[in-house]
mmCIF file of C-alpha atoms and ligand atoms in Angstrom:
data_model
loop_
_atom_site.group_PDB
_atom_site.id
_atom_site.type_symbol
_atom_site.label_atom_id
_atom_site.label_comp_id
_atom_site.label_asym_id
_atom_site.label_seq_id
_atom_site.Cartn_x
_atom_site.Cartn_y
_atom_site.Cartn_z
ATOM 1 C CA MET A 21 1.608 -22.917 -40.801
ATOM 2 C CA ILE A 22 4.911 -22.837 -38.978
ATOM 3 C CA GLU A 23 7.702 -24.518 -40.862
ATOM 4 C CA ILE A 24 10.818 -26.272 -39.678
ATOM 5 C CA LYS A 25 12.930 -23.447 -40.998
ATOM 6 C CA ASP A 26 11.122 -20.866 -38.876
ATOM 7 C CA ILE A 27 11.661 -22.906 -35.733
ATOM 8 C CA ILE A 28 15.346 -23.447 -36.344
ATOM 9 C CA GLU A 29 16.162 -19.945 -37.407
ATOM 10 C CA LYS A 30 14.842 -18.504 -34.171
ATOM 11 C CA TYR A 31 18.123 -19.687 -32.704
ATOM 12 C CA PRO A 32 21.703 -18.565 -33.381
ATOM 13 C CA ARG A 33 23.782 -20.934 -35.457
ATOM 14 C CA GLU A 34 25.461 -22.513 -32.460
ATOM 15 C CA LYS A 35 25.716 -26.106 -31.396
ATOM 16 C CA ARG A 36 24.509 -25.488 -27.872
ATOM 17 C CA TYR A 37 21.018 -24.639 -29.119
ATOM 18 C CA THR A 38 20.578 -28.011 -30.788
ATOM 19 C CA LEU A 39 18.504 -29.574 -28.039
ATOM 20 C CA ALA A 40 16.265 -26.514 -27.785
ATOM 21 C CA MET A 41 15.648 -26.674 -31.526
ATOM 22 C CA LEU A 42 14.823 -30.354 -31.355
ATOM 23 C CA GLN A 43 12.422 -29.761 -28.481
ATOM 24 C CA ASP A 44 10.643 -27.017 -30.404
ATOM 25 C CA VAL A 45 10.373 -29.185 -33.499
ATOM 26 C CA GLN A 46 8.990 -32.018 -31.392
ATOM 27 C CA LYS A 47 6.426 -29.685 -29.866
ATOM 28 C CA GLN A 48 5.280 -28.354 -33.208
ATOM 29 C CA PHE A 49 5.080 -31.607 -35.152
ATOM 30 C CA ASN A 50 4.735 -34.172 -32.366
ATOM 31 C CA TYR A 51 7.884 -35.803 -33.730
ATOM 32 C CA ILE A 52 11.223 -34.998 -35.344
ATOM 33 C CA PRO A 53 10.844 -35.261 -39.101
ATOM 34 C CA ARG A 54 13.889 -36.465 -40.974
ATOM 35 C CA GLN A 55 13.971 -33.219 -42.862
ATOM 36 C CA ALA A 56 14.309 -31.304 -39.590
ATOM 37 C CA LEU A 57 17.221 -33.412 -38.423
ATOM 38 C CA MET A 58 19.036 -32.773 -41.674
ATOM 39 C CA MET A 59 18.308 -29.065 -41.639
ATOM 40 C CA ILE A 60 19.554 -28.662 -38.075
ATOM 41 C CA SER A 61 22.644 -30.663 -38.921
ATOM 42 C CA GLU A 62 23.458 -28.200 -41.661
ATOM 43 C CA TYR A 63 22.447 -25.130 -39.686
ATOM 44 C CA VAL A 64 24.689 -25.776 -36.692
ATOM 45 C CA ASP A 65 27.305 -27.695 -38.674
ATOM 46 C CA THR A 66 27.010 -30.885 -36.633
ATOM 47 C CA PRO A 67 27.138 -34.407 -38.039
ATOM 48 C CA LEU A 68 23.768 -36.017 -38.640
ATOM 49 C CA SER A 69 24.926 -38.999 -36.591
ATOM 50 C CA SER A 70 25.305 -36.885 -33.433
ATOM 51 C CA LEU A 71 21.840 -35.441 -33.863
ATOM 52 C CA TYR A 72 20.395 -38.857 -34.490
ATOM 53 C CA SER A 73 22.111 -40.048 -31.342
ATOM 54 C CA MET A 74 20.508 -37.215 -29.396
ATOM 55 C CA ALA A 75 17.072 -37.716 -30.898
ATOM 56 C CA THR A 76 17.086 -41.385 -29.968
ATOM 57 C CA PHE A 77 18.515 -40.786 -26.503
ATOM 58 C CA TYR A 78 15.966 -38.404 -24.994
ATOM 59 C CA LYS A 79 12.560 -39.757 -24.184
ATOM 60 C CA ALA A 80 11.015 -36.373 -24.898
ATOM 61 C CA LEU A 81 12.054 -36.630 -28.536
ATOM 62 C CA SER A 82 10.581 -39.052 -30.987
ATOM 63 C CA LEU A 83 11.398 -39.995 -34.560
ATOM 64 C CA LYS A 84 7.956 -41.408 -35.143
ATOM 65 C CA PRO A 85 4.859 -39.222 -35.061
ATOM 66 C CA LYS A 86 3.284 -39.184 -31.613
ATOM 67 C CA GLY A 87 -0.411 -38.980 -30.928
ATOM 68 C CA LYS A 88 -2.276 -35.751 -30.303
ATOM 69 C CA TYR A 89 -2.866 -36.903 -26.756
ATOM 70 C CA ILE A 90 -0.024 -38.530 -24.901
ATOM 71 C CA ILE A 91 -1.125 -40.800 -22.123
ATOM 72 C CA LYS A 92 1.530 -41.320 -19.504
ATOM 73 C CA VAL A 93 0.937 -44.006 -16.963
ATOM 74 C CA CYS A 94 3.195 -43.828 -13.965
ATOM 75 C CA ASP A 95 4.968 -47.084 -13.286
ATOM 76 C CA GLY A 96 7.102 -45.932 -10.381
ATOM 77 C CA THR A 97 7.225 -48.132 -7.309
ATOM 78 C CA ALA A 98 4.107 -46.762 -5.637
ATOM 79 C CA CYS A 99 2.020 -46.839 -8.808
ATOM 80 C CA HIS A 100 3.345 -50.226 -9.772
ATOM 81 C CA ILE A 101 2.294 -51.693 -6.458
ATOM 82 C CA ARG A 102 -1.084 -50.078 -6.890
ATOM 83 C CA SER A 103 -1.580 -51.902 -10.182
ATOM 84 C CA SER A 104 -0.489 -49.458 -12.844
ATOM 85 C CA MET A 105 -0.119 -52.471 -15.130
ATOM 86 C CA VAL A 106 -3.852 -53.068 -14.925
ATOM 87 C CA LEU A 107 -4.364 -49.558 -16.290
ATOM 88 C CA ILE A 108 -1.995 -50.298 -19.125
ATOM 89 C CA ASP A 109 -3.921 -53.465 -19.949
ATOM 90 C CA GLU A 110 -7.152 -51.529 -19.890
ATOM 91 C CA ILE A 111 -5.747 -48.911 -22.244
ATOM 92 C CA TYR A 112 -4.778 -51.721 -24.569
ATOM 93 C CA ASN A 113 -8.311 -53.097 -24.416
ATOM 94 C CA ILE A 114 -9.763 -49.752 -25.358
ATOM 95 C CA LEU A 115 -7.216 -48.271 -27.759
ATOM 96 C CA LYS A 116 -5.256 -51.337 -28.855
ATOM 97 C CA ILE A 117 -1.892 -49.698 -28.171
ATOM 98 C CA ARG A 118 0.933 -50.880 -26.001
ATOM 99 C CA ILE A 119 3.714 -48.888 -24.342
ATOM 100 C CA GLY A 120 5.487 -46.740 -26.923
ATOM 101 C CA GLU A 121 2.772 -47.127 -29.537
ATOM 102 C CA THR A 122 0.369 -44.695 -31.150
ATOM 103 C CA THR A 123 -3.181 -45.319 -32.334
ATOM 104 C CA GLU A 124 -3.650 -45.542 -36.073
ATOM 105 C CA ASP A 125 -5.741 -42.394 -36.175
ATOM 106 C CA GLY A 126 -2.858 -40.518 -34.540
ATOM 107 C CA MET A 127 -4.951 -39.497 -31.546
ATOM 108 C CA PHE A 128 -3.296 -41.325 -28.640
ATOM 109 C CA SER A 129 0.181 -42.449 -27.641
ATOM 110 C CA LEU A 130 0.947 -44.524 -24.593
ATOM 111 C CA GLU A 131 4.053 -44.138 -22.459
ATOM 112 C CA THR A 132 5.136 -45.072 -18.989
ATOM 113 C CA VAL A 133 7.107 -42.833 -16.668
ATOM 114 C CA ASN A 134 9.141 -43.799 -13.663
ATOM 115 C CA CYS A 135 7.701 -41.443 -11.076
ATOM 116 C CA LEU A 136 5.613 -38.320 -11.253
ATOM 117 C CA GLY A 137 6.166 -37.375 -7.644
ATOM 118 C CA SER A 138 2.499 -37.915 -6.853
ATOM 119 C CA CYS A 139 2.770 -41.227 -5.073
ATOM 120 C CA ALA A 140 0.082 -40.258 -2.564
ATOM 121 C CA ILE A 141 -2.546 -40.498 -5.277
ATOM 122 C CA ALA A 142 -1.175 -43.645 -6.937
ATOM 123 C CA PRO A 143 -1.820 -44.967 -9.473
ATOM 124 C CA VAL A 144 -1.367 -41.815 -11.506
ATOM 125 C CA MET A 145 -2.073 -41.192 -15.147
ATOM 126 C CA VAL A 146 -1.418 -38.013 -17.144
ATOM 127 C CA VAL A 147 -2.945 -36.991 -20.439
ATOM 128 C CA ASN A 148 -0.890 -34.242 -22.026
ATOM 129 C CA ASP A 149 -0.624 -31.976 -18.986
ATOM 130 C CA LYS A 150 -3.623 -33.106 -17.014
ATOM 131 C CA TYR A 151 -3.145 -35.351 -13.982
ATOM 132 C CA TYR A 152 -5.549 -38.062 -12.852
ATOM 133 C CA GLY A 153 -5.075 -39.724 -9.465
ATOM 134 C CA LYS A 154 -6.288 -42.981 -7.867
ATOM 135 C CA VAL A 155 -7.199 -44.181 -11.320
ATOM 136 C CA THR A 156 -9.252 -47.333 -11.738
ATOM 137 C CA PRO A 157 -9.820 -49.242 -14.980
ATOM 138 C CA ALA A 158 -13.334 -47.869 -15.119
ATOM 139 C CA MET A 159 -11.967 -44.349 -14.849
ATOM 140 C CA VAL A 160 -9.519 -45.011 -17.682
ATOM 141 C CA ARG A 161 -12.487 -45.592 -19.953
ATOM 142 C CA GLU A 162 -14.105 -42.319 -18.876
ATOM 143 C CA ILE A 163 -10.901 -40.350 -19.278
ATOM 144 C CA ILE A 164 -10.263 -41.658 -22.769
ATOM 145 C CA LYS A 165 -13.830 -40.779 -23.663
ATOM 146 C CA GLU A 166 -13.158 -37.195 -22.578
ATOM 147 C CA TYR A 167 -10.596 -36.952 -25.351
ATOM 148 C CA GLY A 168 -12.824 -38.472 -27.950
ATOM 149 C CA GLY A 169 -11.377 -41.971 -27.831
ATOM 150 C CA GLU A 170 -13.161 -45.291 -27.585
ATOM 151 C CA LYS A 171 -14.937 -44.757 -30.885
ATOM 152 C CA ASN A 172 -13.272 -47.860 -32.201
ATOM 153 C CA GLU A 173 -15.124 -50.121 -29.810
ATOM 154 C CA MET B 26 58.109 -35.755 -10.061
ATOM 155 C CA ILE B 27 58.216 -39.285 -8.743
ATOM 156 C CA ILE B 28 55.192 -41.467 -8.132
ATOM 157 C CA LYS B 29 55.067 -44.990 -6.839
ATOM 158 C CA ILE B 30 53.179 -47.599 -8.826
ATOM 159 C CA ASP B 31 52.939 -51.041 -7.219
ATOM 160 C CA GLY B 32 56.016 -50.162 -5.227
ATOM 161 C CA LYS B 33 58.013 -49.110 -8.276
ATOM 162 C CA GLU B 34 59.283 -45.544 -8.484
ATOM 163 C CA CYS B 35 58.291 -43.915 -11.756
ATOM 164 C CA THR B 36 59.071 -40.465 -13.075
ATOM 165 C CA ALA B 37 56.038 -38.543 -14.218
ATOM 166 C CA GLN B 38 55.222 -35.169 -15.603
ATOM 167 C CA LYS B 39 52.495 -33.128 -13.986
ATOM 168 C CA GLY B 40 49.211 -33.685 -15.791
ATOM 169 C CA GLU B 41 50.299 -36.888 -17.468
ATOM 170 C CA TYR B 42 47.732 -39.665 -17.492
ATOM 171 C CA LEU B 43 48.330 -42.403 -14.976
ATOM 172 C CA LEU B 44 47.825 -45.190 -17.496
ATOM 173 C CA SER B 45 50.542 -43.963 -19.809
ATOM 174 C CA ILE B 46 52.980 -43.525 -16.942
ATOM 175 C CA ALA B 47 52.324 -47.085 -15.836
ATOM 176 C CA ARG B 48 52.679 -48.506 -19.337
ATOM 177 C CA ARG B 49 55.863 -46.610 -19.964
ATOM 178 C CA ASN B 50 57.254 -48.289 -16.879
ATOM 179 C CA GLY B 51 56.196 -51.719 -17.947
ATOM 180 C CA ILE B 52 53.280 -51.998 -15.544
ATOM 181 C CA GLU B 53 50.319 -53.588 -17.261
ATOM 182 C CA ILE B 54 46.824 -52.298 -16.589
ATOM 183 C CA PRO B 55 43.989 -53.918 -18.535
ATOM 184 C CA THR B 56 41.984 -51.621 -20.813
ATOM 185 C CA LEU B 57 39.222 -51.951 -23.348
ATOM 186 C CA CYS B 58 38.148 -48.487 -24.417
ATOM 187 C CA HIS B 59 41.614 -46.986 -24.582
ATOM 188 C CA SER B 60 43.520 -46.166 -27.744
ATOM 189 C CA ASP B 61 46.807 -44.287 -27.750
ATOM 190 C CA ALA B 62 45.689 -42.449 -30.847
ATOM 191 C CA LEU B 63 42.438 -41.077 -29.457
ATOM 192 C CA PRO B 64 41.338 -38.900 -26.565
ATOM 193 C CA GLY B 65 40.245 -41.005 -23.573
ATOM 194 C CA ILE B 66 36.574 -41.764 -23.093
ATOM 195 C CA GLY B 67 36.749 -43.615 -19.814
ATOM 196 C CA SER B 68 33.727 -45.773 -20.460
ATOM 197 C CA CYS B 69 34.851 -49.355 -19.893
ATOM 198 C CA ARG B 70 36.229 -48.772 -16.371
ATOM 199 C CA LEU B 71 38.524 -51.758 -16.611
ATOM 200 C CA CYS B 72 41.597 -49.599 -16.084
ATOM 201 C CA ILE B 73 40.585 -48.662 -12.537
ATOM 202 C CA VAL B 74 43.363 -48.494 -9.958
ATOM 203 C CA GLU B 75 43.702 -47.440 -6.338
ATOM 204 C CA VAL B 76 45.330 -44.110 -5.634
ATOM 205 C CA VAL B 77 46.649 -43.517 -2.138
ATOM 206 C CA GLU B 78 47.140 -39.936 -1.182
ATOM 207 C CA LYS B 79 47.623 -38.504 2.305
ATOM 208 C CA GLY B 80 46.785 -41.876 3.785
ATOM 209 C CA ARG B 81 43.484 -42.125 1.962
ATOM 210 C CA SER B 82 42.728 -44.473 -0.855
ATOM 211 C CA ARG B 83 40.300 -43.978 -3.701
ATOM 212 C CA VAL B 84 39.521 -45.686 -6.950
ATOM 213 C CA VAL B 85 40.206 -43.778 -10.185
ATOM 214 C CA THR B 86 40.058 -44.526 -13.913
ATOM 215 C CA SER B 87 43.732 -44.492 -14.834
ATOM 216 C CA CYS B 88 43.283 -43.772 -18.551
ATOM 217 C CA ILE B 89 41.765 -40.362 -17.863
ATOM 218 C CA PHE B 90 43.360 -39.591 -14.503
ATOM 219 C CA PRO B 91 45.945 -36.822 -14.755
ATOM 220 C CA VAL B 92 48.634 -37.125 -12.107
ATOM 221 C CA MET B 93 48.988 -33.865 -10.221
ATOM 222 C CA GLY B 94 50.941 -34.824 -7.137
ATOM 223 C CA GLU B 95 53.210 -37.425 -5.637
ATOM 224 C CA ILE B 96 50.837 -40.297 -5.225
ATOM 225 C CA GLU B 97 51.069 -43.987 -4.571
ATOM 226 C CA VAL B 98 49.217 -46.306 -6.896
ATOM 227 C CA LEU B 99 48.027 -49.881 -6.567
ATOM 228 C CA THR B 100 47.046 -51.392 -9.878
ATOM 229 C CA ASN B 101 46.275 -54.895 -8.805
ATOM 230 C CA SER B 102 45.009 -54.835 -5.217
ATOM 231 C CA LYS B 103 42.356 -57.207 -3.993
ATOM 232 C CA LYS B 104 39.773 -54.464 -4.074
ATOM 233 C CA ILE B 105 40.598 -53.564 -7.671
ATOM 234 C CA ARG B 106 40.656 -57.173 -8.798
ATOM 235 C CA ASN B 107 37.235 -57.689 -7.270
ATOM 236 C CA MET B 108 35.813 -54.648 -8.985
ATOM 237 C CA ARG B 109 37.258 -55.739 -12.318
ATOM 238 C CA LYS B 110 35.777 -59.148 -11.748
ATOM 239 C CA THR B 111 32.312 -57.644 -11.387
ATOM 240 C CA LEU B 112 32.802 -55.536 -14.508
ATOM 241 C CA LEU B 113 33.947 -58.528 -16.486
ATOM 242 C CA MET B 114 31.036 -60.584 -15.252
ATOM 243 C CA LEU B 115 28.712 -57.948 -16.691
ATOM 244 C CA TYR B 116 30.637 -57.749 -19.953
ATOM 245 C CA LEU B 117 30.629 -61.487 -20.267
ATOM 246 C CA ALA B 118 26.902 -61.509 -19.666
ATOM 247 C CA ARG B 119 26.517 -59.164 -22.618
ATOM 248 C CA VAL B 120 28.958 -60.822 -25.013
ATOM 249 C CA PRO B 121 29.125 -64.450 -23.831
ATOM 250 C CA GLU B 122 30.994 -65.756 -26.854
ATOM 251 C CA ASN B 123 33.542 -62.996 -27.323
ATOM 252 C CA GLU B 124 37.096 -64.323 -27.175
ATOM 253 C CA LYS B 125 38.726 -61.225 -25.718
ATOM 254 C CA ILE B 126 36.187 -60.869 -22.930
ATOM 255 C CA LYS B 127 36.138 -64.590 -22.271
ATOM 256 C CA LYS B 128 39.876 -64.545 -21.751
ATOM 257 C CA LEU B 129 39.827 -61.553 -19.439
ATOM 258 C CA ALA B 130 36.916 -62.973 -17.476
ATOM 259 C CA GLU B 131 38.806 -66.188 -16.977
ATOM 260 C CA GLU B 132 41.829 -64.308 -15.756
ATOM 261 C CA TYR B 133 39.725 -62.593 -13.109
ATOM 262 C CA GLY B 134 37.555 -65.591 -12.326
ATOM 263 C CA ALA B 135 34.370 -63.887 -13.466
ATOM 264 C CA VAL B 136 31.406 -66.163 -14.121
ATOM 265 C CA VAL B 137 27.980 -65.142 -15.290
ATOM 266 C CA PRO B 138 25.083 -66.065 -13.000
ATOM 267 C CA GLU B 139 22.498 -68.168 -14.709
ATOM 268 C CA ARG B 140 19.717 -65.622 -14.518
ATOM 269 C CA PHE B 141 21.430 -63.521 -17.185
ATOM 270 C CA SER B 142 20.664 -64.475 -20.717
ATOM 271 C CA ALA B 143 22.174 -62.798 -23.717
ATOM 272 C CA ASP B 144 22.387 -62.753 -27.461
ATOM 273 C CA LYS B 145 25.197 -65.177 -28.267
ATOM 274 C CA SER B 146 26.118 -63.410 -31.469
ATOM 275 C CA GLU B 147 26.709 -60.082 -29.729
ATOM 276 C CA ASP B 148 30.303 -58.840 -29.578
ATOM 277 C CA CYS B 149 29.897 -55.149 -28.852
ATOM 278 C CA ILE B 150 30.377 -53.957 -25.283
ATOM 279 C CA LEU B 151 29.207 -50.431 -26.181
ATOM 280 C CA CYS B 152 32.424 -48.753 -25.140
ATOM 281 C CA GLY B 153 32.051 -46.074 -27.805
ATOM 282 C CA LEU B 154 35.626 -46.183 -29.039
ATOM 283 C CA CYS B 155 34.547 -46.736 -32.639
ATOM 284 C CA VAL B 156 32.381 -43.631 -32.479
ATOM 285 C CA LYS B 157 35.353 -41.622 -31.216
ATOM 286 C CA ALA B 158 37.538 -43.023 -33.984
ATOM 287 C CA CYS B 159 34.983 -42.154 -36.630
ATOM 288 C CA GLU B 160 34.752 -38.656 -35.215
ATOM 289 C CA SER B 161 38.521 -38.088 -35.203
ATOM 290 C CA LEU B 162 39.792 -40.161 -38.120
ATOM 291 C CA GLY B 163 36.757 -40.770 -40.262
ATOM 292 C CA SER B 164 33.744 -38.666 -40.952
ATOM 293 C CA SER B 165 31.320 -38.968 -38.018
ATOM 294 C CA ALA B 166 29.178 -41.476 -39.817
ATOM 295 C CA ILE B 167 28.297 -43.535 -36.757
ATOM 296 C CA SER B 168 27.100 -42.787 -33.248
ATOM 297 C CA THR B 169 25.497 -44.505 -30.316
ATOM 298 C CA VAL B 170 21.782 -44.840 -30.871
ATOM 299 C CA ASN B 171 19.005 -45.268 -28.297
ATOM 300 C CA ARG B 172 19.760 -45.928 -24.670
ATOM 301 C CA GLY B 173 19.401 -48.520 -21.986
ATOM 302 C CA VAL B 174 18.952 -52.080 -23.173
ATOM 303 C CA THR B 175 18.344 -51.025 -26.775
ATOM 304 C CA LYS B 176 21.526 -48.954 -27.056
ATOM 305 C CA LYS B 177 23.708 -49.773 -30.031
ATOM 306 C CA VAL B 178 26.207 -48.306 -32.454
ATOM 307 C CA SER B 179 24.792 -47.462 -35.845
ATOM 308 C CA THR B 180 24.427 -45.028 -38.699
ATOM 309 C CA PRO B 181 21.462 -42.631 -38.727
ATOM 310 C CA TYR B 182 18.234 -44.517 -39.453
ATOM 311 C CA ASP B 183 20.314 -47.718 -39.805
ATOM 312 C CA GLU B 184 20.841 -46.795 -43.437
ATOM 313 C CA PRO B 185 24.047 -46.711 -45.482
ATOM 314 C CA SER B 186 25.517 -43.386 -44.488
ATOM 315 C CA LYS B 187 26.263 -40.617 -46.936
ATOM 316 C CA GLU B 188 29.229 -39.579 -44.800
ATOM 317 C CA CYS B 189 30.917 -42.966 -44.409
ATOM 318 C CA ILE B 190 34.145 -43.229 -46.379
ATOM 319 C CA GLY B 191 34.745 -46.889 -45.593
ATOM 320 C CA CYS B 192 38.059 -46.221 -43.883
ATOM 321 C CA GLY B 193 37.507 -48.977 -41.341
ATOM 322 C CA SER B 194 38.878 -46.988 -38.393
ATOM 323 C CA CYS B 195 35.910 -48.140 -36.329
ATOM 324 C CA ALA B 196 36.750 -51.777 -36.855
ATOM 325 C CA TYR B 197 40.431 -51.153 -36.359
ATOM 326 C CA VAL B 198 40.072 -49.681 -32.857
ATOM 327 C CA CYS B 199 37.335 -51.998 -31.597
ATOM 328 C CA PRO B 200 38.666 -53.882 -28.562
ATOM 329 C CA THR B 201 36.353 -56.839 -29.004
ATOM 330 C CA ASN B 202 36.501 -57.152 -32.760
ATOM 331 C CA ALA B 203 32.783 -56.563 -32.949
ATOM 332 C CA MET B 204 32.735 -54.730 -36.248
ATOM 333 C CA LYS B 205 32.343 -56.893 -39.282
ATOM 334 C CA ILE B 206 34.121 -55.705 -42.391
ATOM 335 C CA LYS B 207 33.836 -57.815 -45.503
ATOM 336 C CA GLU B 208 36.357 -57.607 -48.296
ATOM 337 C CA LYS B 209 35.861 -59.501 -51.497
ATOM 338 C CA ASP B 210 36.915 -58.957 -55.104
ATOM 339 C CA GLY B 211 38.057 -55.418 -54.493
ATOM 340 C CA ILE B 212 34.884 -54.415 -52.670
ATOM 341 C CA ARG B 213 34.824 -53.552 -48.998
ATOM 342 C CA THR B 214 31.463 -53.763 -47.255
ATOM 343 C CA ILE B 215 30.987 -51.936 -44.007
ATOM 344 C CA TRP B 216 27.886 -50.482 -42.359
ATOM 345 C CA ASN B 217 25.740 -51.863 -45.193
ATOM 346 C CA LYS B 218 27.628 -49.872 -47.762
ATOM 347 C CA ASP B 219 29.931 -51.087 -50.525
ATOM 348 C CA PHE B 220 33.214 -49.381 -51.330
ATOM 349 C CA LYS B 221 35.519 -49.902 -54.251
ATOM 350 C CA LEU B 222 39.042 -50.605 -53.093
ATOM 351 C CA ILE B 223 42.079 -49.100 -54.765
ATOM 352 C CA LYS B 224 45.245 -50.991 -55.522
ATOM 353 C CA CYS B 225 48.698 -49.836 -54.617
ATOM 354 C CA GLU B 226 50.508 -48.879 -57.821
ATOM 355 C CA LYS B 227 53.598 -50.690 -56.743
ATOM 356 C CA CYS B 228 52.729 -53.925 -54.982
ATOM 357 C CA GLY B 229 49.206 -54.264 -56.310
ATOM 358 C CA GLU B 230 47.599 -54.772 -52.936
ATOM 359 C CA TYR B 231 44.279 -53.145 -52.108
ATOM 360 C CA PHE B 232 44.951 -50.453 -49.552
ATOM 361 C CA ALA B 233 42.207 -47.846 -49.401
ATOM 362 C CA THR B 234 38.751 -46.973 -50.631
ATOM 363 C CA LYS B 235 38.150 -44.408 -53.336
ATOM 364 C CA GLU B 236 36.062 -42.342 -50.929
ATOM 365 C CA GLN B 237 38.820 -42.392 -48.358
ATOM 366 C CA ILE B 238 41.343 -40.944 -50.773
ATOM 367 C CA GLU B 239 38.924 -38.311 -51.996
ATOM 368 C CA TYR B 240 38.189 -37.387 -48.408
ATOM 369 C CA ILE B 241 41.852 -36.980 -47.491
ATOM 370 C CA ASN B 242 42.486 -34.947 -50.617
ATOM 371 C CA LYS B 243 39.641 -32.628 -49.760
ATOM 372 C CA LYS B 244 40.467 -32.308 -46.097
ATOM 373 C CA LYS B 245 44.190 -31.882 -46.392
ATOM 374 C CA GLY B 246 44.129 -30.008 -49.668
ATOM 375 C CA PHE B 247 46.626 -32.191 -51.460
ATOM 376 C CA ASN B 248 46.405 -34.625 -54.256
ATOM 377 C CA LEU B 249 47.059 -38.210 -53.319
ATOM 378 C CA GLU B 250 46.112 -39.395 -56.757
ATOM 379 C CA ASP B 251 49.578 -38.611 -58.040
ATOM 380 C CA GLU B 252 50.886 -41.449 -56.037
ATOM 381 C CA MET B 253 48.642 -44.316 -55.118
ATOM 382 C CA LEU B 254 50.877 -46.249 -52.799
ATOM 383 C CA CYS B 255 50.070 -48.311 -49.775
ATOM 384 C CA ASP B 256 51.750 -47.547 -46.461
ATOM 385 C CA LYS B 257 54.371 -50.226 -46.851
ATOM 386 C CA CYS B 258 55.451 -49.099 -50.329
ATOM 387 C CA LYS B 259 55.375 -45.481 -49.257
ATOM 388 C CA LYS B 260 57.756 -46.218 -46.432
ATOM 389 C CA LYS B 261 59.968 -48.221 -48.710
ATOM 390 C CA LYS B 262 60.050 -45.397 -51.219
ATOM 391 C CA ALA B 263 60.855 -42.852 -48.540
ATOM 392 C CA GLY B 264 63.626 -45.125 -47.357
ATOM 393 C CA GLU B 265 65.048 -45.404 -50.844
ATOM 394 C CA ARG B 266 64.939 -41.685 -51.291
ATOM 395 C CA LEU B 267 66.755 -41.225 -48.024
ATOM 396 C CA LYS B 268 69.357 -43.705 -49.109
ATOM 397 C CA GLU B 269 69.898 -41.818 -52.363
ATOM 398 C CA VAL B 270 70.269 -38.537 -50.559
ATOM 399 C CA PHE B 271 72.668 -40.134 -48.154
ATOM 400 C CA GLU B 272 74.749 -41.648 -50.921
ATOM 401 C CA ASP B 273 74.799 -38.387 -52.842
ATOM 402 C CA TYR B 274 76.016 -36.735 -49.738
ATOM 403 C CA ARG B 275 78.811 -39.227 -49.262
ATOM 404 C CA GLU B 276 80.114 -38.892 -52.777
HETATM 405 S S1 SF4 C 12 31.737 -51.837 -31.802
HETATM 406 FE FE1 SF4 C 12 33.626 -52.136 -30.606
HETATM 407 S S2 SF4 C 12 34.495 -50.073 -30.394
HETATM 408 FE FE2 SF4 C 12 32.365 -49.823 -30.995
HETATM 409 S S3 SF4 C 12 31.250 -49.602 -29.069
HETATM 410 FE FE3 SF4 C 12 31.172 -51.785 -29.623
HETATM 411 S S4 SF4 C 12 32.917 -52.681 -28.556
HETATM 412 FE FE4 SF4 C 12 33.268 -50.470 -28.551
HETATM 413 S S1 FES C 13 40.467 -47.888 -20.567
HETATM 414 FE FE1 FES C 13 40.046 -46.527 -18.977
HETATM 415 S S2 FES C 13 37.900 -46.591 -18.837
HETATM 416 FE FE2 FES C 13 38.309 -47.897 -20.522
#
């Protein structure tokens, strides 16, 4: 198993690699453990407060564990008009999570994004790196099933 | 070099910040996030002025605008007053009960439209000056956390910080007096942490926290413990010493 130390020590002890380290930690653990933040702080000799500021600023970083599958529903103008909120409601019906939340079993997280550049196929939904276009509530159910969700119904 | 501010001729050095030139010449420009003791952050934008150069005018932030040529400056034009009014309207919407902002808003005729609602107990305008002060004078215990509507100033994980030395620099620089420091029975409470205050050996007034003194000793490599005096008594003592030296010299 890869440890925090291994991830951090891939980089030189310089401040400018901080964000890269945080991104790698996020990728490995699906969140930034407290331990990691403290270790990086020591490694690049940067105050913990600055790292905490960074970790809470970027949407790609999270201090709470994220789900194995991250569902992103686009809520840009085009998707919004094409009822992206209905998809979000449907996801709540199935998984009982709202925007920014993660299912108790740690399988799914729900986020919204402001535009995925795929307005032609609005409304758009992405699970990890897979895109789904012209999504309907019925499709949401199918997609979640693909990833082993919906058991809790 | 000579620049003209509101019609007044002012001498300036190349690279000097416009705000300090203006202030030196008695021209008042409103500021919130500026402190003479700290590097400029340029976040509040209240210090905007119009700079006219080669017949063209543009708006700049005077606190971080280095003067490089012979310019003409308007600090209180209609355009600038209008822009400040908008800024103050937004600030007032965020901190509706804050005295400093209320006063400024009144001066510029800024009123908050009804559709804005805000937390009445909020006093922080998120200028970030406290964070800068903590970085330069304290120990980098606080930072801005989150972003957008949830942005705030705090310690990591909102917990009492290991780094904080209770120096109070953050509260001291805050333009809106948003930071609450409590002092009672020789204990200072700040950022959810309690600090024991130390008394001045001479006048008996509390003047610093134990952590603060330890921090200065460590950082500067000298021992303050030999002489626990507050600023006032220190100055007095230095004055007395000077007097002695002077009298010795006269004899
Ligand atoms: S607490 Fe004061 S100094 Fe700090 S960001 Fe808020 S207004 Fe600025
Ligand atoms: S004083 Fe210049 S931007 Fe705040």
